[in-house]
Amino acid sequence: MKPGTPAPPQPTSTHKPAASARRRDGSRRTRAGAALAPALFTVLWSSAFVAGVPGVRAAPPLLLMFARFSVAGALLAAYALVTRARWPRGRALAHVAVTGLLIQAVQFGCFYTALALHYPAAVISLVQGLNPVVIALAARLLGETVTRRQALGFALGAAGVVLAVADRVSLSAWGVPLCLAGLGGLSLGTLYQKRFVPDMDIRTGTATQVLVSAAAVGPLSLALESPRVSDWTAFGGSVAWMVLVNSIAAFLLLNWMLSRSSATRVSTVFFLTPSVTAVLAWLVTGQALGPLVIAGLGLGGAGVLLAAGRGR
């Protein structure tokens, strides 16, 4: 090329702008999903208390849980096989099994046994709603820190939980220890999963969790209960809802959130479950929605926004 001759124009490519646009679109969809996931999860999770009432009236609680875990595990395993998802092996499999026993078998076995003993669902959801406080106290085990803003959010959330069920609390000899054991299963399972298998495949991990729980709960039902169904319509409807909505949709969403955020932040959504449970009970059964529940919903929401945010 002679001196002074302008350089020929470089060829332009449309691939880079197109790829960049696809990445931006994917990033926007991910952010939108992350923003909507907590609200959707809270509604799905809270519905389990309403769906469980006719179930424990129609059959013993452990039998109900065995049916839930077995059907949900079969459906999730089939989905994982069709999509050729990678199954956990070796030490990872053992860790996933432990999380399943804690989060699924211990939590729901205890909570639904308390429900079958006529312990109020509002009180059960109150105890479950204290999960973020337990997670925050144990956050150091995960190397996580709790900021002052999050601590204020925890305080507001806990106050909202108490307000939501303040006029419905009653004591029971077996209800209290069962609820505390269920809370321990949920909190320990969440911490354990975040520490040892934070990157587990959501499809195969959730399938493994519920299948292991079915294998544990089934023998307990035979040993401790009279496995008999008095109302197959109520039993089938309760199992169908808990399988599709609670065991599959809610837990896939929970595991997705745990894979993308800290256990402390994810656990804050449980502050809203008592109030949302009361709202769902009002919509489904006509149960009165009092001013304390409304106030608790507002405080719980404020606590979630503070605890889930960033900053000091």
Rosetta silent file (secondary structure, phi, psi, omega in degrees, C-alpha in Angstrom):
SEQUENCE: MKPGTPAPPQPTSTHKPAASARRRDGSRRTRAGAALAPALFTVLWSSAFVAGVPGVRAAPPLLLMFARFSVAGALLAAYALVTRARWPRGRALAHVAVTGLLIQAVQFGCFYTALALHYPAAVISLVQGLNPVVIALAARLLGETVTRRQALGFALGAAGVVLAVADRVSLSAWGVPLCLAGLGGLSLGTLYQKRFVPDMDIRTGTATQVLVSAAAVGPLSLALESPRVSDWTAFGGSVAWMVLVNSIAAFLLLNWMLSRSSATRVSTVFFLTPSVTAVLAWLVTGQALGPLVIAGLGLGGAGVLLAAGRGR
SCORE:     score description
SCORE:     0.000 S_00000001
   1 L     0.000  131.745 -178.403    0.000    0.000    0.000 S_00000001
   2 L   -73.071  149.956  176.762    1.415    3.412   -1.007 S_00000001
   3 L   -59.254  140.236  179.615    2.019    6.050    1.629 S_00000001
   4 L    86.701  -12.691  179.412   -0.987    8.316    2.028 S_00000001
   5 L   -76.667  126.928 -178.991   -3.389    5.745    0.615 S_00000001
   6 L   -64.490  143.375  179.714   -6.347    5.340    2.958 S_00000001
   7 L   -69.676  141.285  179.461   -6.705    1.917    4.503 S_00000001
   8 L   -64.098  148.542 -179.966   -9.536   -0.154    3.134 S_00000001
   9 L   -63.272  138.565  178.951  -12.552   -0.375    5.405 S_00000001
  10 L   -76.354  140.571  179.171  -12.506   -3.354    7.741 S_00000001
  11 L   -65.811  138.117  178.894  -15.306   -5.850    7.268 S_00000001
  12 L   -96.945  151.750 -179.503  -17.955   -5.612    9.919 S_00000001
  13 L  -121.731  138.384  178.680  -19.568   -8.599   11.546 S_00000001
  14 L   -91.637   -3.440 -175.628  -23.104   -8.873   12.761 S_00000001
  15 H   -70.676  -44.943 -176.794  -22.282  -11.853   14.952 S_00000001
  16 H   -63.882  -48.113  176.669  -20.852   -9.925   17.907 S_00000001
  17 H   -59.487  -38.732 -179.617  -23.753   -7.440   18.213 S_00000001
  18 H   -65.719  -43.354  179.042  -26.245  -10.293   17.876 S_00000001
  19 H   -64.661  -39.424  178.617  -24.476  -12.366   20.513 S_00000001
  20 H   -63.904  -39.677  178.797  -24.280   -9.351   22.803 S_00000001
  21 H   -64.883  -39.424  178.243  -28.001   -8.716   22.375 S_00000001
  22 H   -64.351  -39.821  178.389  -28.782  -12.329   23.213 S_00000001
  23 H   -64.362  -40.673  179.240  -26.668  -12.080   26.353 S_00000001
  24 H   -64.300  -41.844  178.801  -28.452   -8.880   27.389 S_00000001
  25 H   -63.012  -43.848  178.717  -31.851  -10.508   26.798 S_00000001
  26 H   -62.930  -39.232  179.050  -30.806  -13.568   28.799 S_00000001
  27 H   -65.625  -40.022  178.647  -29.508  -11.353   31.604 S_00000001
  28 H   -65.441  -41.154  179.238  -32.776   -9.399   31.718 S_00000001
  29 H   -65.072  -38.676  178.405  -34.821  -12.611   31.844 S_00000001
  30 H   -64.262  -43.659  179.104  -32.614  -13.940   34.646 S_00000001
  31 H   -64.674  -40.255  178.551  -33.019  -10.737   36.661 S_00000001
  32 H   -64.337  -41.540  178.141  -36.777  -10.772   36.122 S_00000001
  33 H   -63.686  -41.064  179.305  -36.941  -14.408   37.208 S_00000001
  34 H   -64.812  -31.852  179.637  -34.856  -13.675   40.303 S_00000001
  35 H   -75.571  -36.369 -177.238  -37.211  -10.828   41.221 S_00000001
  36 H   -85.087  -24.546 -173.704  -40.411  -12.855   40.763 S_00000001
  37 H   -57.329  -46.394 -178.429  -39.167  -16.146   42.217 S_00000001
  38 H   -60.410  -42.458 -179.797  -39.480  -15.247   45.938 S_00000001
  39 H   -65.221  -44.844  179.209  -43.098  -14.068   45.613 S_00000001
  40 H   -63.732  -43.226  179.693  -44.112  -17.100   43.553 S_00000001
  41 H   -60.566  -42.377 -178.302  -42.300  -19.457   45.909 S_00000001
  42 H   -60.310  -42.833  179.504  -44.043  -17.969   48.964 S_00000001
  43 H   -67.053  -46.410 -179.535  -47.495  -18.552   47.488 S_00000001
  44 H   -62.108  -45.205 -177.456  -46.690  -22.083   46.321 S_00000001
  45 H   -65.805  -43.924 -176.936  -45.067  -23.039   49.623 S_00000001
  46 H   -65.251  -28.007 -178.469  -47.833  -21.551   51.788 S_00000001
  47 H   -65.353  -17.546 -178.629  -50.522  -23.462   49.913 S_00000001
  48 H   -63.248  -34.576 -179.560  -49.182  -26.712   51.394 S_00000001
  49 H   -67.171  -39.603  179.024  -50.764  -25.928   54.755 S_00000001
  50 H   -69.876  -42.280 -178.857  -54.183  -25.434   53.192 S_00000001
  51 H   -69.801  -25.945 -176.617  -53.860  -28.545   50.995 S_00000001
  52 H   -75.620  -23.349 -176.155  -52.657  -30.644   53.916 S_00000001
  53 H   -60.873  -52.794  177.597  -55.760  -30.213   56.082 S_00000001
  54 H   -66.306  -26.969 -179.817  -58.091  -32.508   54.052 S_00000001
  55 H   -66.488  -46.521 -178.708  -55.192  -34.910   53.520 S_00000001
  56 H   -75.225  -16.242  173.017  -54.503  -35.561   57.210 S_00000001
  57 H   -77.740  -26.465 -176.204  -58.238  -35.919   57.824 S_00000001
  58 H   -93.696  -20.429 -175.941  -58.432  -38.670   55.201 S_00000001
  59 L  -156.627  160.176  175.881  -55.242  -40.608   56.074 S_00000001
  60 L   -61.284  149.584 -172.726  -52.423  -40.780   58.641 S_00000001
  61 H   -63.215  -40.147 -179.123  -49.791  -38.068   58.111 S_00000001
  62 H   -69.936  -33.722  174.493  -46.813  -40.330   57.369 S_00000001
  63 H   -64.944  -40.725  176.895  -48.848  -42.285   54.822 S_00000001
  64 H   -60.646  -43.591  179.667  -49.792  -38.982   53.217 S_00000001
  65 H   -67.663  -36.690  178.232  -46.127  -37.979   53.088 S_00000001
  66 H   -62.661  -43.177  177.697  -45.113  -41.358   51.667 S_00000001
  67 H   -63.779  -42.524  179.463  -47.619  -40.946   48.830 S_00000001
  68 H   -60.986  -51.076 -176.649  -46.437  -37.392   48.211 S_00000001
  69 H   -66.365  -39.513 -177.200  -42.744  -38.285   48.118 S_00000001
  70 H   -64.929  -49.309 -178.226  -43.217  -41.439   46.030 S_00000001
  71 H   -67.150  -44.546  179.997  -45.294  -39.828   43.281 S_00000001
  72 H   -63.422  -40.393  179.306  -43.205  -36.646   43.194 S_00000001
  73 H   -63.977  -41.383  178.941  -39.979  -38.661   43.093 S_00000001
  74 H   -63.900  -42.950 -179.499  -41.195  -40.813   40.206 S_00000001
  75 H   -67.093  -43.218  179.893  -42.266  -37.777   38.172 S_00000001
  76 H   -67.353  -38.343  178.569  -39.057  -35.860   38.851 S_00000001
  77 H   -64.928  -40.738  177.776  -36.896  -38.906   38.072 S_00000001
  78 H   -63.043  -42.117  178.089  -38.710  -39.415   34.765 S_00000001
  79 H   -63.164  -42.874  179.559  -38.201  -35.759   33.874 S_00000001
  80 H   -63.575  -38.505  179.154  -34.508  -35.958   34.780 S_00000001
  81 H   -67.664  -41.517  179.998  -34.072  -39.078   32.624 S_00000001
  82 H   -63.706  -40.961 -178.760  -35.834  -37.499   29.642 S_00000001
  83 L   -86.210    2.058  177.878  -33.677  -34.373   29.877 S_00000001
  84 L    55.824   43.489  177.761  -30.535  -36.479   30.479 S_00000001
  85 L   -73.411  154.105 -177.901  -29.642  -34.611   33.632 S_00000001
  86 L   -83.496  125.208 -179.225  -26.546  -35.633   35.554 S_00000001
  87 L   -86.163  146.230  178.259  -27.286  -37.677   38.683 S_00000001
  88 L   -68.806  146.801 -179.169  -25.239  -37.170   41.865 S_00000001
  89 L  -134.758  159.037  173.216  -22.668  -39.840   42.643 S_00000001
  90 H    57.971 -130.394 -176.614  -20.396  -40.828   45.510 S_00000001
  91 H   -64.154  -36.576  178.476  -19.993  -38.248   48.234 S_00000001
  92 H   -61.879  -39.160  177.538  -22.289  -35.778   46.461 S_00000001
  93 H   -62.001  -41.827  178.944  -25.070  -38.382   46.462 S_00000001
  94 H   -63.435  -41.446  179.166  -24.664  -38.869   50.208 S_00000001
  95 H   -65.032  -42.634  178.716  -24.867  -35.114   50.807 S_00000001
  96 H   -63.260  -39.090  178.669  -27.990  -34.780   48.648 S_00000001
  97 H   -62.665  -41.290  178.777  -29.584  -37.683   50.529 S_00000001
  98 H   -63.346  -44.314  178.814  -28.908  -35.988   53.871 S_00000001
  99 H   -62.050  -38.373  178.962  -30.475  -32.738   52.684 S_00000001
 100 H   -63.964  -44.212  179.576  -33.518  -34.665   51.469 S_00000001
 101 H   -62.628  -38.988 -178.304  -34.010  -36.437   54.785 S_00000001
 102 H   -74.268  -53.109 -173.672  -33.746  -33.157   56.690 S_00000001
 103 H   -73.916  -35.982 -175.977  -35.731  -30.818   54.424 S_00000001
 104 H   -95.314  -65.581 -171.403  -38.325  -33.321   53.263 S_00000001
 105 H   -66.643  -51.483 -177.061  -38.744  -36.242   55.667 S_00000001
 106 H   -68.134  -50.102 -176.838  -37.991  -34.544   58.997 S_00000001
 107 H   -59.069  -58.706 -172.612  -39.620  -31.207   58.226 S_00000001
 108 H   -75.990  -31.383  175.089  -42.853  -32.420   56.663 S_00000001
 109 H   -59.182  -43.213 -179.931  -43.123  -35.582   58.717 S_00000001
 110 H   -73.145  -46.258 -177.551  -43.107  -33.482   61.887 S_00000001
 111 H   -62.852  -43.892 -176.698  -45.244  -30.620   60.611 S_00000001
 112 H   -77.070  -24.794  171.248  -47.973  -32.826   59.167 S_00000001
 113 H   -67.018  -41.308  175.260  -48.012  -35.069   62.224 S_00000001
 114 H   -62.734  -38.970  178.203  -48.647  -31.938   64.298 S_00000001
 115 H   -64.181  -39.715  178.384  -51.377  -30.953   61.831 S_00000001
 116 H   -66.831  -26.512  176.917  -52.989  -34.390   62.204 S_00000001
 117 L   -84.810   15.322  176.864  -52.980  -33.886   65.989 S_00000001
 118 L    68.425   24.032  172.811  -55.162  -30.797   65.369 S_00000001
 119 L   -74.552  134.155 -173.308  -52.349  -28.378   66.052 S_00000001
 120 L   -58.376  133.727  178.450  -53.332  -25.087   64.329 S_00000001
 121 H   -60.350  -32.936  179.379  -51.872  -24.645   60.850 S_00000001
 122 H   -63.508  -38.455  179.712  -51.265  -20.974   61.666 S_00000001
 123 H   -71.232  -38.538  176.899  -49.008  -21.916   64.569 S_00000001
 124 H   -61.117  -43.344  179.015  -47.149  -24.465   62.434 S_00000001
 125 H   -68.510  -29.859  174.844  -46.546  -21.798   59.806 S_00000001
 126 H   -61.284  -48.787 -179.261  -45.433  -19.438   62.585 S_00000001
 127 H   -62.916  -44.016  178.327  -42.717  -21.854   63.678 S_00000001
 128 H   -62.550  -34.824 -179.778  -41.678  -22.469   60.075 S_00000001
 129 H   -67.045  -13.158  176.590  -41.604  -18.715   59.521 S_00000001
 130 L   -83.981    1.550  179.012  -38.832  -18.421   62.112 S_00000001
 131 H   -53.020  -42.065  179.799  -36.477  -20.281   59.751 S_00000001
 132 H   -60.116  -33.990  179.565  -34.689  -17.069   58.642 S_00000001
 133 H   -65.891  -43.916  178.217  -33.760  -16.301   62.255 S_00000001
 134 H   -62.909  -42.943  179.526  -32.202  -19.759   62.687 S_00000001
 135 H   -62.060  -42.230 -178.638  -30.394  -19.401   59.352 S_00000001
 136 H   -64.542  -41.015  179.814  -29.066  -15.975   60.337 S_00000001
 137 H   -64.637  -30.056 -178.711  -27.767  -17.256   63.672 S_00000001
 138 L   -99.665   10.020 -174.116  -25.951  -20.069   61.877 S_00000001
 139 H   -59.616  -29.886 -178.683  -24.772  -17.949   58.935 S_00000001
 140 H   -63.043  -25.859  178.331  -21.145  -18.067   60.093 S_00000001
 141 H   -63.532  -25.736  179.747  -21.107  -21.793   59.350 S_00000001
 142 H   -98.324    1.201 -176.860  -21.438  -20.860   55.680 S_00000001
 143 L    75.504   17.505  179.867  -18.976  -18.010   55.859 S_00000001
 144 L   -94.621  153.704  177.123  -21.818  -15.531   55.325 S_00000001
 145 L  -115.130  151.237  177.790  -22.164  -12.238   57.169 S_00000001
 146 L  -110.099  116.446 -179.457  -25.336  -10.538   58.364 S_00000001
 147 L   -77.597  168.141  177.864  -25.385   -6.788   57.800 S_00000001
 148 H   -63.515  -36.481  178.063  -27.155   -4.312   60.045 S_00000001
 149 H   -64.097  -42.460  177.815  -29.780   -3.805   57.367 S_00000001
 150 H   -65.791  -40.091  178.790  -30.413   -7.545   57.210 S_00000001
 151 H   -60.748  -40.337  175.955  -30.562   -7.778   61.012 S_00000001
 152 H   -64.202  -39.632  177.028  -33.247   -5.076   61.016 S_00000001
 153 H   -62.030  -40.298  177.776  -35.079   -7.015   58.322 S_00000001
 154 H   -62.707  -41.806 -179.542  -34.946  -10.175   60.444 S_00000001
 155 H   -64.205  -44.856  178.196  -36.366   -8.275   63.430 S_00000001
 156 H   -64.666  -41.630  179.798  -39.237   -6.824   61.372 S_00000001
 157 H   -63.145  -43.599  178.685  -39.917  -10.183   59.741 S_00000001
 158 H   -63.684  -39.536  177.031  -40.033  -12.002   63.070 S_00000001
 159 H   -63.433  -39.359  177.389  -42.390   -9.348   64.451 S_00000001
 160 H   -64.292  -38.999  178.065  -44.617   -9.793   61.403 S_00000001
 161 H   -61.120  -46.789 -178.379  -44.667  -13.561   61.920 S_00000001
 162 H   -64.588  -43.751  179.330  -45.748  -13.173   65.549 S_00000001
 163 H   -60.953  -39.421 -174.230  -48.432  -10.608   64.688 S_00000001
 164 H   -60.823  -29.415 -176.040  -49.849  -12.784   61.901 S_00000001
 165 L  -125.028   17.581 -173.865  -50.785  -15.582   64.300 S_00000001
 166 L   -60.903  -32.670 -177.464  -50.894  -13.757   67.638 S_00000001
 167 L   -94.841   12.245 -176.729  -54.607  -14.406   68.153 S_00000001
 168 L  -125.292    4.904 -174.092  -54.429  -18.077   67.100 S_00000001
 169 L   -76.716  132.448  171.663  -51.687  -19.537   69.276 S_00000001
 170 L  -140.890  156.224 -175.645  -52.520  -22.537   71.421 S_00000001
 171 L  -104.047  151.636  178.455  -50.252  -25.017   73.133 S_00000001
 172 L  -146.002  144.008 -176.793  -50.114  -28.781   72.761 S_00000001
 173 L   -60.674  -41.683 -179.062  -47.944  -31.369   74.499 S_00000001
 174 L   -95.303  -24.931 -175.637  -46.799  -32.909   71.203 S_00000001
 175 H   -62.173  -43.870 -177.240  -47.359  -29.958   68.887 S_00000001
 176 H   -63.406  -53.409  179.805  -44.517  -27.805   70.199 S_00000001
 177 H   -63.589  -34.475  177.754  -41.695  -30.400   69.995 S_00000001
 178 H   -64.570  -43.217  179.862  -42.947  -31.615   66.596 S_00000001
 179 H   -66.234  -40.033  178.263  -42.943  -28.080   65.214 S_00000001
 180 H   -65.213  -38.735  177.031  -39.490  -27.370   66.625 S_00000001
 181 H   -65.480  -39.614  177.193  -38.180  -30.606   65.103 S_00000001
 182 H   -63.848  -41.559  176.241  -39.706  -29.653   61.754 S_00000001
 183 H   -62.072  -41.015  178.196  -38.075  -26.220   61.939 S_00000001
 184 H   -62.195  -40.751  177.766  -34.760  -27.879   62.760 S_00000001
 185 H   -61.896  -44.834  179.537  -35.041  -30.139   59.716 S_00000001
 186 H   -63.585  -48.662 -175.463  -35.752  -27.213   57.390 S_00000001
 187 H   -68.461  -47.388  179.635  -33.006  -24.967   58.776 S_00000001
 188 H   -64.504  -39.478  178.927  -30.301  -27.633   59.075 S_00000001
 189 H   -63.832  -40.259  178.340  -31.155  -29.014   55.643 S_00000001
 190 H   -63.563  -46.479  178.705  -30.909  -25.572   54.052 S_00000001
 191 H   -63.261  -43.117 -178.068  -27.537  -24.899   55.671 S_00000001
 192 H   -63.143  -44.580 -179.478  -26.240  -28.369   54.818 S_00000001
 193 H   -64.417  -43.884 -178.795  -27.238  -28.094   51.171 S_00000001
 194 H   -65.543  -30.308 -177.529  -25.734  -24.649   50.758 S_00000001
 195 H   -81.898  -41.377 -169.491  -22.479  -25.792   52.369 S_00000001
 196 H  -106.624  -31.743 -179.539  -21.932  -29.196   50.743 S_00000001
 197 L  -135.724   56.209 -178.659  -23.958  -29.364   47.484 S_00000001
 198 L   -68.021  -21.149 -175.918  -24.712  -25.777   46.395 S_00000001
 199 L  -108.605   22.914 -179.647  -24.236  -26.666   42.727 S_00000001
 200 L   -64.643  149.506  174.881  -26.318  -29.855   42.579 S_00000001
 201 L   -64.230  126.574 -173.944  -28.436  -30.379   39.482 S_00000001
 202 H   -62.111  -38.733 -176.061  -31.889  -29.088   40.414 S_00000001
 203 H   -70.222  -55.341 -177.399  -33.739  -31.864   38.573 S_00000001
 204 H   -74.112  -31.496  178.983  -31.846  -34.913   39.793 S_00000001
 205 H   -65.386  -45.777  178.844  -31.077  -33.393   43.200 S_00000001
 206 H   -66.209  -40.272  177.836  -34.734  -32.736   43.990 S_00000001
 207 H   -60.708  -44.067  179.552  -35.717  -36.185   42.675 S_00000001
 208 H   -63.061  -41.573 -179.028  -33.097  -37.819   44.893 S_00000001
 209 H   -59.524  -47.028 -176.147  -34.238  -35.848   47.926 S_00000001
 210 H   -76.663  -32.139  177.600  -37.879  -36.924   47.702 S_00000001
 211 H   -67.726  -41.139  176.282  -37.108  -40.544   46.755 S_00000001
 212 H   -63.401  -38.929  179.303  -34.797  -40.944   49.752 S_00000001
 213 H   -66.639  -38.100  176.769  -37.493  -39.408   51.943 S_00000001
 214 H   -62.231  -41.432  179.340  -40.103  -41.835   50.600 S_00000001
 215 H   -65.423  -27.586  179.336  -37.819  -44.749   51.466 S_00000001
 216 H   -84.651  -40.068 -174.248  -37.475  -43.419   55.014 S_00000001
 217 H   -77.882  -32.842 -178.115  -41.090  -42.434   55.675 S_00000001
 218 H   -55.883  -55.186  177.688  -42.708  -45.583   54.228 S_00000001
 219 H   -60.448  -35.179  178.027  -41.401  -48.030   56.873 S_00000001
 220 H   -64.466  -37.704  177.649  -42.185  -45.511   59.626 S_00000001
 221 H   -63.219  -43.380  178.990  -45.789  -45.340   58.447 S_00000001
 222 H   -65.108  -35.342 -175.990  -46.098  -49.134   58.591 S_00000001
 223 H   -81.025  -34.406 -170.995  -44.512  -49.269   62.044 S_00000001
 224 H  -108.646  -15.546 -174.479  -46.244  -46.327   63.714 S_00000001
 225 L  -124.141  170.465  167.373  -49.571  -45.904   61.908 S_00000001
 226 L  -103.786   95.077 -173.183  -52.548  -47.833   60.612 S_00000001
 227 L   -67.225   89.641 -177.528  -52.134  -47.026   56.907 S_00000001
 228 L  -137.961  139.619  179.757  -55.763  -46.626   55.939 S_00000001
 229 L  -108.001  123.697 -178.608  -57.515  -44.048   53.740 S_00000001
 230 L   -92.998  -23.587 -178.734  -61.018  -42.999   54.791 S_00000001
 231 L  -142.387  100.414 -175.125  -61.738  -40.570   51.942 S_00000001
 232 H   -69.137  -30.151  179.246  -59.982  -41.281   48.652 S_00000001
 233 H   -66.141  -49.020  178.912  -61.240  -38.101   46.978 S_00000001
 234 H   -65.417  -40.779  179.769  -59.800  -35.826   49.661 S_00000001
 235 H   -62.842  -48.216 -179.226  -56.647  -37.926   49.885 S_00000001
 236 H   -64.197  -41.160  178.737  -56.086  -37.926   46.125 S_00000001
 237 H   -65.157  -41.402  179.112  -56.729  -34.205   45.776 S_00000001
 238 H   -64.794  -44.945  179.989  -54.382  -33.371   48.637 S_00000001
 239 H   -63.711  -43.365 -178.991  -51.622  -35.620   47.280 S_00000001
 240 H   -60.093  -44.593 -179.583  -52.013  -34.259   43.742 S_00000001
 241 H   -65.497  -47.229 -177.133  -51.691  -30.665   44.922 S_00000001
 242 H   -66.342  -31.626  178.562  -48.740  -31.343   47.210 S_00000001
 243 H   -70.306  -55.596 -172.520  -46.936  -33.337   44.519 S_00000001
 244 H   -73.823  -40.354 -174.018  -47.339  -30.923   41.614 S_00000001
 245 H   -92.299  -49.321 -172.452  -47.291  -27.613   43.463 S_00000001
 246 H   -86.000  -49.438 -175.560  -45.371  -28.172   46.700 S_00000001
 247 H   -78.341  -32.332 -176.568  -42.921  -31.029   46.050 S_00000001
 248 H   -98.236  -65.104 -174.693  -42.115  -30.259   42.419 S_00000001
 249 H   -62.845  -49.918 -175.820  -42.756  -26.594   41.577 S_00000001
 250 H   -66.215  -41.079 -176.494  -41.897  -25.101   44.979 S_00000001
 251 H   -76.810  -32.240  172.144  -38.787  -27.217   45.586 S_00000001
 252 H   -61.396  -40.669  179.573  -37.412  -26.733   42.086 S_00000001
 253 H   -68.177  -42.291  178.593  -37.825  -23.017   42.693 S_00000001
 254 H   -61.546  -46.877  179.998  -36.250  -23.216   46.173 S_00000001
 255 H   -65.084  -33.525  176.626  -33.242  -25.154   44.896 S_00000001
 256 H   -65.568  -43.729  179.751  -32.868  -22.691   42.009 S_00000001
 257 H   -65.703  -39.694  178.780  -32.854  -19.755   44.444 S_00000001
 258 H   -64.621  -29.881  179.510  -30.329  -21.511   46.715 S_00000001
 259 H   -75.772  -14.044 -174.814  -28.053  -22.036   43.718 S_00000001
 260 H  -115.220   -9.036 -176.493  -28.085  -18.305   42.946 S_00000001
 261 L  -148.573  173.556 -178.423  -28.053  -16.619   46.352 S_00000001
 262 L   -74.027  155.053  177.851  -27.008  -17.057   49.973 S_00000001
 263 H   -62.163  -36.441  179.684  -28.994  -19.241   52.344 S_00000001
 264 H   -60.781  -46.041 -177.490  -29.536  -16.216   54.604 S_00000001
 265 H   -70.371  -42.233 -179.201  -31.141  -14.177   51.823 S_00000001
 266 H   -63.639  -39.182 -175.224  -33.245  -17.018   50.432 S_00000001
 267 H   -65.257  -18.029 -177.542  -34.577  -17.938   53.872 S_00000001
 268 H   -62.785  -23.519 -179.008  -36.141  -14.483   54.332 S_00000001
 269 H   -64.075  -21.202 -179.294  -39.122  -15.480   52.175 S_00000001
 270 H   -71.764  -13.705  174.139  -40.295  -17.719   55.036 S_00000001
 271 H   -61.846  -28.715 -175.166  -41.178  -14.604   57.037 S_00000001
 272 H   -88.025  -13.046 -172.680  -44.194  -14.221   54.747 S_00000001
 273 H   -62.453  -39.078  178.966  -45.532  -17.776   54.924 S_00000001
 274 H   -61.684  -44.686 -179.290  -47.744  -17.345   58.027 S_00000001
 275 H   -68.234  -42.141  179.848  -49.515  -14.292   56.612 S_00000001
 276 H   -66.499  -36.747  175.480  -49.803  -15.735   53.114 S_00000001
 277 H   -60.054  -42.807  178.222  -51.140  -18.972   54.589 S_00000001
 278 H   -63.638  -39.520  178.114  -53.810  -16.951   56.406 S_00000001
 279 H   -64.455  -44.644  179.106  -54.713  -15.143   53.166 S_00000001
 280 H   -63.907  -39.918  177.479  -54.998  -18.426   51.268 S_00000001
 281 H   -63.313  -35.601  176.827  -57.122  -19.923   54.060 S_00000001
 282 H   -65.852  -43.220 -179.258  -59.376  -16.868   53.806 S_00000001
 283 H   -69.776  -39.288 -173.305  -59.723  -17.261   50.039 S_00000001
 284 H   -87.249  -43.590 -173.630  -60.210  -21.043   50.064 S_00000001
 285 H  -110.308   -6.302 -179.492  -62.092  -21.719   53.292 S_00000001
 286 L    80.410   13.012  179.018  -63.523  -18.316   54.173 S_00000001
 287 L   -64.621  137.878 -174.909  -61.489  -18.064   57.362 S_00000001
 288 L   -60.166  141.573  178.665  -61.549  -14.503   58.746 S_00000001
 289 L  -110.768   96.271 -172.481  -58.609  -12.261   57.846 S_00000001
 290 L   -81.806  172.046 -179.120  -58.110  -10.038   60.891 S_00000001
 291 H   -63.930  -31.266  178.831  -56.185   -6.787   61.293 S_00000001
 292 H   -66.100  -37.795  178.064  -53.272   -8.548   63.009 S_00000001
 293 H   -64.629  -43.134  179.884  -52.767  -10.775   59.974 S_00000001
 294 H   -63.890  -42.824  177.553  -52.807   -7.761   57.665 S_00000001
 295 H   -64.276  -40.037  178.045  -50.327   -5.936   59.912 S_00000001
 296 H   -63.957  -38.011  177.475  -48.141   -9.049   60.043 S_00000001
 297 H   -62.185  -41.808  179.085  -48.164   -9.311   56.260 S_00000001
 298 H   -65.459  -45.579  178.674  -46.985   -5.703   55.994 S_00000001
 299 H   -65.081  -41.888  178.815  -44.189   -6.124   58.550 S_00000001
 300 H   -61.317  -41.988  177.828  -43.119   -9.432   57.038 S_00000001
 301 H   -62.672  -41.720  177.753  -42.929   -7.867   53.576 S_00000001
 302 H   -63.829  -39.180  178.384  -40.843   -4.973   54.898 S_00000001
 303 H   -63.674  -40.253  178.537  -38.542   -7.451   56.628 S_00000001
 304 H   -63.504  -44.396 -178.834  -38.049   -9.434   53.425 S_00000001
 305 H   -62.458  -40.239  179.730  -37.218   -6.297   51.429 S_00000001
 306 H   -71.446  -47.397 -175.416  -34.636   -5.179   54.001 S_00000001
 307 H   -68.874  -29.666 -179.191  -33.086   -8.591   54.616 S_00000001
 308 H   -83.600  -13.515 -178.131  -32.910   -9.450   50.908 S_00000001
 309 L   -81.141  177.229  179.049  -31.295   -6.133   50.006 S_00000001
 310 L  -107.822  163.451  177.124  -27.664   -5.195   50.020 S_00000001
 311 L   117.456  177.615 -175.326  -25.859   -2.697   52.134 S_00000001
 312 L   -78.416    0.000    0.000  -24.892   -2.123   55.752 S_00000001
